[in-house]
mmCIF file of C-alpha atoms in Angstrom:
data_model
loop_
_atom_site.group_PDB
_atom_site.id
_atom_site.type_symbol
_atom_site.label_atom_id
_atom_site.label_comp_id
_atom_site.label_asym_id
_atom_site.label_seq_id
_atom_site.Cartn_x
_atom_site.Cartn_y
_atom_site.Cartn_z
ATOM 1 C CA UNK A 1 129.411 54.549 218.110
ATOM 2 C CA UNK A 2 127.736 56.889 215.839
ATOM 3 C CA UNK A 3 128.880 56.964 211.999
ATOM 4 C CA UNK A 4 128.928 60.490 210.028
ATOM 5 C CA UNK A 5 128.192 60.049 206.137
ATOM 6 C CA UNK A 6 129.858 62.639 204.577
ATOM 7 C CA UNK A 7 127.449 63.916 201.756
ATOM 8 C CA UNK A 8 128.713 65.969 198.547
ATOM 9 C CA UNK A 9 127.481 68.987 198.075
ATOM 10 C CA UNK A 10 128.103 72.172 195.712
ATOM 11 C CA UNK A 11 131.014 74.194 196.616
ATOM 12 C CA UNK A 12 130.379 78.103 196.592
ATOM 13 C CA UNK A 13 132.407 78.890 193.708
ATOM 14 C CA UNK A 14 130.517 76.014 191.593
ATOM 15 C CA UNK A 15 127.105 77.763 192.414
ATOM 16 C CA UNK A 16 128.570 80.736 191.779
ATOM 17 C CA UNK A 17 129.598 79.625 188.291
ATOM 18 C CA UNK A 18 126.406 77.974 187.737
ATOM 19 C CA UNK A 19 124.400 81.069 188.614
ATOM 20 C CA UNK A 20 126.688 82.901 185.977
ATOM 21 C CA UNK A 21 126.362 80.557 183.234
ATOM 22 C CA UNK A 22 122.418 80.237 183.949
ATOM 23 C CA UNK A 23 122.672 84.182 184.169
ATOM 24 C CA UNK A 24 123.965 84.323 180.875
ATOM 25 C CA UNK A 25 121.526 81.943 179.184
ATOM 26 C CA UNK A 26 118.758 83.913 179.979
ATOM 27 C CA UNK A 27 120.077 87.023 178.926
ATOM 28 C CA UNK A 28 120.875 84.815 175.604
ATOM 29 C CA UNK A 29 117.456 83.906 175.287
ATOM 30 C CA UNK A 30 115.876 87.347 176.242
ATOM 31 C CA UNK A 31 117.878 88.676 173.768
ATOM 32 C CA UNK A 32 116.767 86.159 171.172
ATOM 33 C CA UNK A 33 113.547 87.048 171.821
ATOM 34 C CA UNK A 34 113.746 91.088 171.298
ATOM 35 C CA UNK A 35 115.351 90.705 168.131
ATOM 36 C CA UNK A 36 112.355 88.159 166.835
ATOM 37 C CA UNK A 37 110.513 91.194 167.897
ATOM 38 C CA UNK A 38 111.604 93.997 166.261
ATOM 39 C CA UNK A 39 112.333 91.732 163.053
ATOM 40 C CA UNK A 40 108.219 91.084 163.746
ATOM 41 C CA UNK A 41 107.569 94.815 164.316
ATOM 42 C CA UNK A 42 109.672 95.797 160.948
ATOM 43 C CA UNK A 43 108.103 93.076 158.690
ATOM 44 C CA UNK A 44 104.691 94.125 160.069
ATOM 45 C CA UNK A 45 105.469 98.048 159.299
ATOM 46 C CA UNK A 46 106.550 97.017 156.021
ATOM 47 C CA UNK A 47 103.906 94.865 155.659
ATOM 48 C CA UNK A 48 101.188 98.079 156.482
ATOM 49 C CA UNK A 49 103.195 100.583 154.111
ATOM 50 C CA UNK A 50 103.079 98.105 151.425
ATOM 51 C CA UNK A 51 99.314 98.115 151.704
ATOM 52 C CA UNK A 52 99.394 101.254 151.396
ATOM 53 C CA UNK A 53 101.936 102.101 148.397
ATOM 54 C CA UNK A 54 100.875 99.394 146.053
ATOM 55 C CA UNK A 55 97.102 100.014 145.360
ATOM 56 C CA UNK A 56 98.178 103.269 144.518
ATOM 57 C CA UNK A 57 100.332 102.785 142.434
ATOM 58 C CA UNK A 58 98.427 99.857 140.721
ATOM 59 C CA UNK A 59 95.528 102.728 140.277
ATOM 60 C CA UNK A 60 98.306 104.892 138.539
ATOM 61 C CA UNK A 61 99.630 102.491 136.567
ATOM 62 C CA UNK A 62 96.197 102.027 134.779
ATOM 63 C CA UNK A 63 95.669 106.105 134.872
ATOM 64 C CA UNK A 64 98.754 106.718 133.060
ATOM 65 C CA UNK A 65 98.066 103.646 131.059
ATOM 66 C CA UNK A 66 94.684 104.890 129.707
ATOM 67 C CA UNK A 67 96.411 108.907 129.365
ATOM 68 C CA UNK A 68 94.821 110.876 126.343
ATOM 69 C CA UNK A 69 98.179 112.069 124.066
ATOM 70 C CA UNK A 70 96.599 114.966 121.897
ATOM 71 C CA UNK A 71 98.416 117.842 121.159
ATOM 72 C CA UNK A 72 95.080 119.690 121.602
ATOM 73 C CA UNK A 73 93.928 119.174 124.858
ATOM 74 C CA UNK A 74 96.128 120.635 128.278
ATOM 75 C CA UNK A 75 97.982 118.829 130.834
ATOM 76 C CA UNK A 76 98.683 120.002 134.267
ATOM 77 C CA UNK A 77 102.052 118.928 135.091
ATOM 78 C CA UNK A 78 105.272 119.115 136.185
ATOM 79 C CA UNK A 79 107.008 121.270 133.570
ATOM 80 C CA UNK A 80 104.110 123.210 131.912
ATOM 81 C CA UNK A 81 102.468 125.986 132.150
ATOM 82 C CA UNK A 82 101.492 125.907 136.653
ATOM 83 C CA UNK A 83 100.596 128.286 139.628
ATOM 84 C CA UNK A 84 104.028 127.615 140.861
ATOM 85 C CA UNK A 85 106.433 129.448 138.838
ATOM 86 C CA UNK A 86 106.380 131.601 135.393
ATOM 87 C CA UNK A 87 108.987 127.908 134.385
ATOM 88 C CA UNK A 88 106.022 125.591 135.189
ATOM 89 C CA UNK A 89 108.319 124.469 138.099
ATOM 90 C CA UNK A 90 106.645 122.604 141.467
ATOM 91 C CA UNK A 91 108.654 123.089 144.617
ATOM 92 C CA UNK A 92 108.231 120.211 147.534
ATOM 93 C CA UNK A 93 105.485 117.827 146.654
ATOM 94 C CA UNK A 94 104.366 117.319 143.265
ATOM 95 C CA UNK A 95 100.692 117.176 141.431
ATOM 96 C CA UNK A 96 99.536 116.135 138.210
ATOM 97 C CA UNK A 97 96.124 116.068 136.074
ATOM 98 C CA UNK A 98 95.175 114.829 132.611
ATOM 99 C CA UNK A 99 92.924 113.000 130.541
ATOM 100 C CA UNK A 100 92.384 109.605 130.738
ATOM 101 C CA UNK A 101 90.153 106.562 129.717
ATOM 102 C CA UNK A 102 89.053 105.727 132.932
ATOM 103 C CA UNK A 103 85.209 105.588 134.539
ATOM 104 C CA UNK A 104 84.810 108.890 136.914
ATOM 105 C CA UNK A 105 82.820 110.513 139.548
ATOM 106 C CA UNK A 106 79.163 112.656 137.990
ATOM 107 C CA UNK A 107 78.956 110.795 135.191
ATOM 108 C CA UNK A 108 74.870 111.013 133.932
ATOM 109 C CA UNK A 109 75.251 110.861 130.235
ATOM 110 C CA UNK A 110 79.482 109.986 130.904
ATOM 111 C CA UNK A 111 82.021 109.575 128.242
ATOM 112 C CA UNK A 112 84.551 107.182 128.196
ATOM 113 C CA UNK A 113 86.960 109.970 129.563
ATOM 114 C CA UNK A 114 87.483 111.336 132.715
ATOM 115 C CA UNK A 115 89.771 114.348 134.451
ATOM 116 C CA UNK A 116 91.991 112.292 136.526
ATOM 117 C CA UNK A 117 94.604 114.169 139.489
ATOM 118 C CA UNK A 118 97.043 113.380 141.999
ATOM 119 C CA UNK A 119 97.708 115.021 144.791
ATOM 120 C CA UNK A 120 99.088 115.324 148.671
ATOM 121 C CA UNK A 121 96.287 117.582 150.146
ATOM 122 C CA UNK A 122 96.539 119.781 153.055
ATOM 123 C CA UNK A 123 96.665 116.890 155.680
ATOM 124 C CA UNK A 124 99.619 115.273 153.870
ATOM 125 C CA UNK A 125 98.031 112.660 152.221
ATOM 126 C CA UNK A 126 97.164 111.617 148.708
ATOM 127 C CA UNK A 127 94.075 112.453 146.910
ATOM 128 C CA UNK A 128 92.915 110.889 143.570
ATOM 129 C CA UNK A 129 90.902 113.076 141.733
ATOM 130 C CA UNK A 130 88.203 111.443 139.116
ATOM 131 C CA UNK A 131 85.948 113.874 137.172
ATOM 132 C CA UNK A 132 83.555 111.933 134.898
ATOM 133 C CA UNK A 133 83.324 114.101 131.513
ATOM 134 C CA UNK A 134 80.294 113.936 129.205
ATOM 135 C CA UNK A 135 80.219 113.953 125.377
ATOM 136 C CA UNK A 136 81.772 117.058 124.139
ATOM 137 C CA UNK A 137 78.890 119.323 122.927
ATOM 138 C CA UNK A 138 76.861 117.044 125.039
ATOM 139 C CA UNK A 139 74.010 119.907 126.443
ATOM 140 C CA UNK A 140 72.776 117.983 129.065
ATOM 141 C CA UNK A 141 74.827 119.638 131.885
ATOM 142 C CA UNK A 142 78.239 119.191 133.185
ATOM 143 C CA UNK A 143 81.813 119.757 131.572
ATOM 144 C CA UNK A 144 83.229 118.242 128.897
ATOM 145 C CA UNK A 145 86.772 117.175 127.882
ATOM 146 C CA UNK A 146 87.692 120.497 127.015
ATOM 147 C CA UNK A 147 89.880 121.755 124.168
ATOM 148 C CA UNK A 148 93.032 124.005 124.034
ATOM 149 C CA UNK A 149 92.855 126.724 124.386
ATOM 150 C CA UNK A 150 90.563 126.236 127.946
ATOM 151 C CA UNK A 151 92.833 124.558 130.184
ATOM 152 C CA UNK A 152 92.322 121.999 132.854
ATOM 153 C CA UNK A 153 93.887 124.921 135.689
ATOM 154 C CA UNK A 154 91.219 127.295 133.946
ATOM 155 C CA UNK A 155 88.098 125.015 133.873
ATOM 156 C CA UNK A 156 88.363 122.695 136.774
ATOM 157 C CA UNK A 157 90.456 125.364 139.712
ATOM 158 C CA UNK A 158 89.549 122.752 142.526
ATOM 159 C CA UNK A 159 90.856 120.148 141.025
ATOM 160 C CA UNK A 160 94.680 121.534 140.389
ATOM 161 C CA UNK A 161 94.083 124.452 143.555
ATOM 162 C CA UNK A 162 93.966 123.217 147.191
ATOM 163 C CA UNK A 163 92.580 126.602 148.069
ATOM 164 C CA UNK A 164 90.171 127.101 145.108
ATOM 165 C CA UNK A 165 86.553 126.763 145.788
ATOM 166 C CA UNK A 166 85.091 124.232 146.503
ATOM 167 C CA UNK A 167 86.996 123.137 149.008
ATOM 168 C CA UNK A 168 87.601 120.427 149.520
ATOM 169 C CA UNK A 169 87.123 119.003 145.874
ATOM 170 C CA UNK A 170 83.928 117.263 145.351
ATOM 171 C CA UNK A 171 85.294 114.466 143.066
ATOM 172 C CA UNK A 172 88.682 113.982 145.461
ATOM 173 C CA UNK A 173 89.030 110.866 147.353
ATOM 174 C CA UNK A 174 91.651 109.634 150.039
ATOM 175 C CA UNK A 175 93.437 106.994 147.775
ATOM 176 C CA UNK A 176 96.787 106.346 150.678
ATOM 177 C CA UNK A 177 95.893 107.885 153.813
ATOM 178 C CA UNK A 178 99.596 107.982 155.004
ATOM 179 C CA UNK A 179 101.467 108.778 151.976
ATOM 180 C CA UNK A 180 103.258 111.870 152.502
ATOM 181 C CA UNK A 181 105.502 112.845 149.677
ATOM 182 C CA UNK A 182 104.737 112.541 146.317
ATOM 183 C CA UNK A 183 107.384 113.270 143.126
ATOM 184 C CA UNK A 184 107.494 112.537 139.792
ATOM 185 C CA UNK A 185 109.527 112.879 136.789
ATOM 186 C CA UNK A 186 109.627 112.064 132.965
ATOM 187 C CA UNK A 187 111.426 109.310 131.013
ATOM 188 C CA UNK A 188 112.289 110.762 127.481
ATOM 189 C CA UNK A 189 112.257 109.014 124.251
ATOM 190 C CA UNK A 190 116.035 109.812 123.838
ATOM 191 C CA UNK A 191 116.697 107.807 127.262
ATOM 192 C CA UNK A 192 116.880 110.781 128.907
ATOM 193 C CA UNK A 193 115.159 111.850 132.595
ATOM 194 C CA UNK A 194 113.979 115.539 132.594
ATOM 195 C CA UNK A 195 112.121 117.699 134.445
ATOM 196 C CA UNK A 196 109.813 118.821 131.576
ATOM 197 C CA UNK A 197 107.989 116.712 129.326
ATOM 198 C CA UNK A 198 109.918 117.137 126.210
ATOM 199 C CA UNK A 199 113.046 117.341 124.273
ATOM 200 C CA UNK A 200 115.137 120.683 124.226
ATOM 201 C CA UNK A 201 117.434 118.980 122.212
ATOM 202 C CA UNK A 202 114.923 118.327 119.923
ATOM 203 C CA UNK A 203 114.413 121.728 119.603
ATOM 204 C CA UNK A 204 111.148 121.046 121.439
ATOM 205 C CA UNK A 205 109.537 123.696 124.121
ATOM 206 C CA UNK A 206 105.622 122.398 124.732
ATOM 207 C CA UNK A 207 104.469 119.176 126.005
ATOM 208 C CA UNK A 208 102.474 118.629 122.641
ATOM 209 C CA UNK A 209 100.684 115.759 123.695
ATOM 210 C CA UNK A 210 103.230 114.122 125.514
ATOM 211 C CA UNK A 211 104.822 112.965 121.917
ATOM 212 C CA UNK A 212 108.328 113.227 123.401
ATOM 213 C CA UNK A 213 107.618 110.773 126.722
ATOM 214 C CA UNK A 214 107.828 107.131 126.636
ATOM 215 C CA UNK A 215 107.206 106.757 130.775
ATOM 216 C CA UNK A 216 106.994 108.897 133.863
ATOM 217 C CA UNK A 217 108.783 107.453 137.299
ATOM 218 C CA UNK A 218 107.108 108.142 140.554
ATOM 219 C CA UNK A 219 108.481 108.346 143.854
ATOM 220 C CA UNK A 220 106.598 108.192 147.137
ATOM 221 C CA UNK A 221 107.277 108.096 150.804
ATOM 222 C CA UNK A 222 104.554 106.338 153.481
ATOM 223 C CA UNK A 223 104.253 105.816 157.010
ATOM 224 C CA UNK A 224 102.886 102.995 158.423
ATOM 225 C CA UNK A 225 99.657 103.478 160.655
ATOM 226 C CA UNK A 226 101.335 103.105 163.724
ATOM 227 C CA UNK A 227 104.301 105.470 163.060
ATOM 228 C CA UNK A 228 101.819 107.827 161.447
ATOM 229 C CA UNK A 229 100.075 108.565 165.183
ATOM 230 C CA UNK A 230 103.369 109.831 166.741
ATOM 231 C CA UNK A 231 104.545 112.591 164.072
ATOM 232 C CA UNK A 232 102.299 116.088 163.795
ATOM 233 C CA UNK A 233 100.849 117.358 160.268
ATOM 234 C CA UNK A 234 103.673 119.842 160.714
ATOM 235 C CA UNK A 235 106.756 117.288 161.424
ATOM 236 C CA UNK A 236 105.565 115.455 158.198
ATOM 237 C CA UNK A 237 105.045 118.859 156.445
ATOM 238 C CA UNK A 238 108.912 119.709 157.726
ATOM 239 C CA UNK A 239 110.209 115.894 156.688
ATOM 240 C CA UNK A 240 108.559 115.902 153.270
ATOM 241 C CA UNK A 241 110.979 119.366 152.840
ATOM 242 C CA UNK A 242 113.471 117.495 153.329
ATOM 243 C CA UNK A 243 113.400 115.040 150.914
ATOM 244 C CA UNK A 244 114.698 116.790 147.259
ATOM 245 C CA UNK A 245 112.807 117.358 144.359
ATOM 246 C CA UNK A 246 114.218 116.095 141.175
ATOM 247 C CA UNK A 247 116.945 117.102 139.578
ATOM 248 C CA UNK A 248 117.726 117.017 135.573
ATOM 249 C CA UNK A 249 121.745 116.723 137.061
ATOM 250 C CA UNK A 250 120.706 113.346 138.957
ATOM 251 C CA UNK A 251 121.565 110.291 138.303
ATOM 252 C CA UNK A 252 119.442 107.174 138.132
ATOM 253 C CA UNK A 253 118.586 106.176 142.039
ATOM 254 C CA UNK A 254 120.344 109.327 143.558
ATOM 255 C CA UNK A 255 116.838 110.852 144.289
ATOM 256 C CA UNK A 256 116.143 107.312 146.234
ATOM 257 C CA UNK A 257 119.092 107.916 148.682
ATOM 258 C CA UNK A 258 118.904 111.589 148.832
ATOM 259 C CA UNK A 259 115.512 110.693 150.650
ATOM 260 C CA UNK A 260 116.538 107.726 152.363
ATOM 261 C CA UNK A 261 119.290 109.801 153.401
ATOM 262 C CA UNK A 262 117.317 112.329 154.805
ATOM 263 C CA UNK A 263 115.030 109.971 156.630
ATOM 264 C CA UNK A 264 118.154 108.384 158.262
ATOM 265 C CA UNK A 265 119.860 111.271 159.414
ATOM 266 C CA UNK A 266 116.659 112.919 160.935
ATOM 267 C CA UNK A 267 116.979 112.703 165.099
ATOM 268 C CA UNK A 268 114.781 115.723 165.942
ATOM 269 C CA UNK A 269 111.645 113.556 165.784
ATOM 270 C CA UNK A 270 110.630 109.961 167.249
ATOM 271 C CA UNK A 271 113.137 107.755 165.634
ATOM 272 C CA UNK A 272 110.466 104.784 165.891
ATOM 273 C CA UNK A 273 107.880 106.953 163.190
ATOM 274 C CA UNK A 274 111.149 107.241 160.902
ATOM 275 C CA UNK A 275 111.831 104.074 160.307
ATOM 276 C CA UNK A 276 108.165 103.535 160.000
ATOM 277 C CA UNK A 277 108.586 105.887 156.500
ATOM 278 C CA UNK A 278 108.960 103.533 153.386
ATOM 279 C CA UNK A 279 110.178 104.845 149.940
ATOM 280 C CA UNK A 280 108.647 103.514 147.074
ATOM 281 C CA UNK A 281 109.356 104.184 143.096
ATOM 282 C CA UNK A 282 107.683 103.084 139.770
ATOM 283 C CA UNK A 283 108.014 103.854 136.627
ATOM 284 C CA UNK A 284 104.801 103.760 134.377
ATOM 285 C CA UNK A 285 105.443 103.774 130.503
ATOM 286 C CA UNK A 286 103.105 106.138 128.472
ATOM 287 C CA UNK A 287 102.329 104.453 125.530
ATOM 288 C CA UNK A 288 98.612 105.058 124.276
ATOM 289 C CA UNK A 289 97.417 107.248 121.885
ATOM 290 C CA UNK A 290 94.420 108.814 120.797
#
């Protein structure tokens, strides 16, 4: 007579629990793994703006460091006397030249001083502009620092003019290929910010060699490479308007979130290039004299 061994086996609602529970683990893990990615993906876009925003502003800090303060020579700036406006006001992004004690481009019989400019050019991105000056009354050719009342606007157009001749500017050089928006504003010696670079309250109305600054803060926005490939000249052109200029009613960090503000409510382009865009701010104290 023939004996039957009952063996145990799984029931169907254990493998049904046992495919839920494995079910669940790998959606566990899968999930685990896409937010190690896009933790990866933001560190790395960080990691490329940063490359971007801080040799720049390094290269500023040592610009502004170096700035000539004479209340004889010009300053193109935020403030005075511009193409702009009649007020010396600069709508969207901003640009600034002066003198400074820095090495420069053409510089045959050179000077210690150079024409040095910022600015976002046509393609939205920043240009550095270093003109290497020779002695003044040097006659061996080339410009000199010149004297008020020849202005910088006046004597070097290309420099201060997207659309003056030549063009583009012979002495201009990509210095942060993806920054976008550029904005600056003044730090007065009364603890004040201001659009202009002096004191009204002082009964002050020129920038006089820059007597009444003690440090100018710059703000500027980047993409990273990657982001920078999936938005059009004219969608950066369009988000740059979006961010504010500055304000004398503002108060310390508002411009900050105004842009961030406007980068996180913008859903009319790829949201991915967005929050690619990094803000970055510095302030750079003004403290040499010549």
């Amino acid at each position: 007579m023939r004996k039957f061994i009952l063996e145990k086996a799984f029931t169907l609602v254990e493998m049904l629990v046992s495919i839920t529970i494995l079910t669940l683990l790998v959606l566990f893990v899968a999930q685990l793994f896409n937010s190690a990615t896009a933790i990866t993906s933001s560190r790395s876009k960080r990691i490329d703006t940063d490359a971007q925003a801080r040799p720049l502003l390094d290269r500023m800090a040592l610009d502004f460091a170096q700035m000539v303060k004479r209340s004889d020579v010009d300053y193109f700036a935020k403030g005075t006397a511009t193409p702009n406006s009649p007020a010396g006001a600069m709508t969207g992004n901003d640009q600034i030249a002066f003198f400074s004690i820095v090495a420069g481009y053409n510089t045959a019989n050179a000077s210690p001083i150079s024409l040095v400019a910022y600015r976002i050019n046509a393609k939205n991105q920043m240009e550095r502009v270093g003109k290497g000056l020779i002695w003044n009354g040097d006659t061996s050719g080339g410009t000199p620092l010149v004297f008020l009342p020849l202005t910088i606007a006046g004597t070097w157009a290309s420099a201060t003019d997207l659309t003056a001749a030549p063009t583009p500017e012979p002495d201009a050089e990509l210095v942060a290929r993806n920054v976008f928006r550029f904005e600056y504003f003044y730090l007065l010696n009364n603890g004040n910010f201001s659009d202009v670079p002096w004191d009204s309250s002082a009964g002050h109305t020129t920038v006089s060699g820059m007597q009444d600054v003690t440090g100018i803060s710059v703000l500027i926005a980047t993409a990273d490479p990657k982001s920078r490939v999936l938005l059009s000249d004219t969608q950066f052109t369009t988000l740059a308007g979006r961010m504010n200029d500055f304000a004398n009613s503002m108060a310390p960090g508002a411009l900050v979130a105004q842009w961030q503000s406007a980068l996180d409510t913008t859903n009319d382009m790829s949201r991915p290039a967005i929050t690619g865009v990094k803000i970055y701010q510095r302030y750079f104290p003004i403290t040499r004299k010549l």
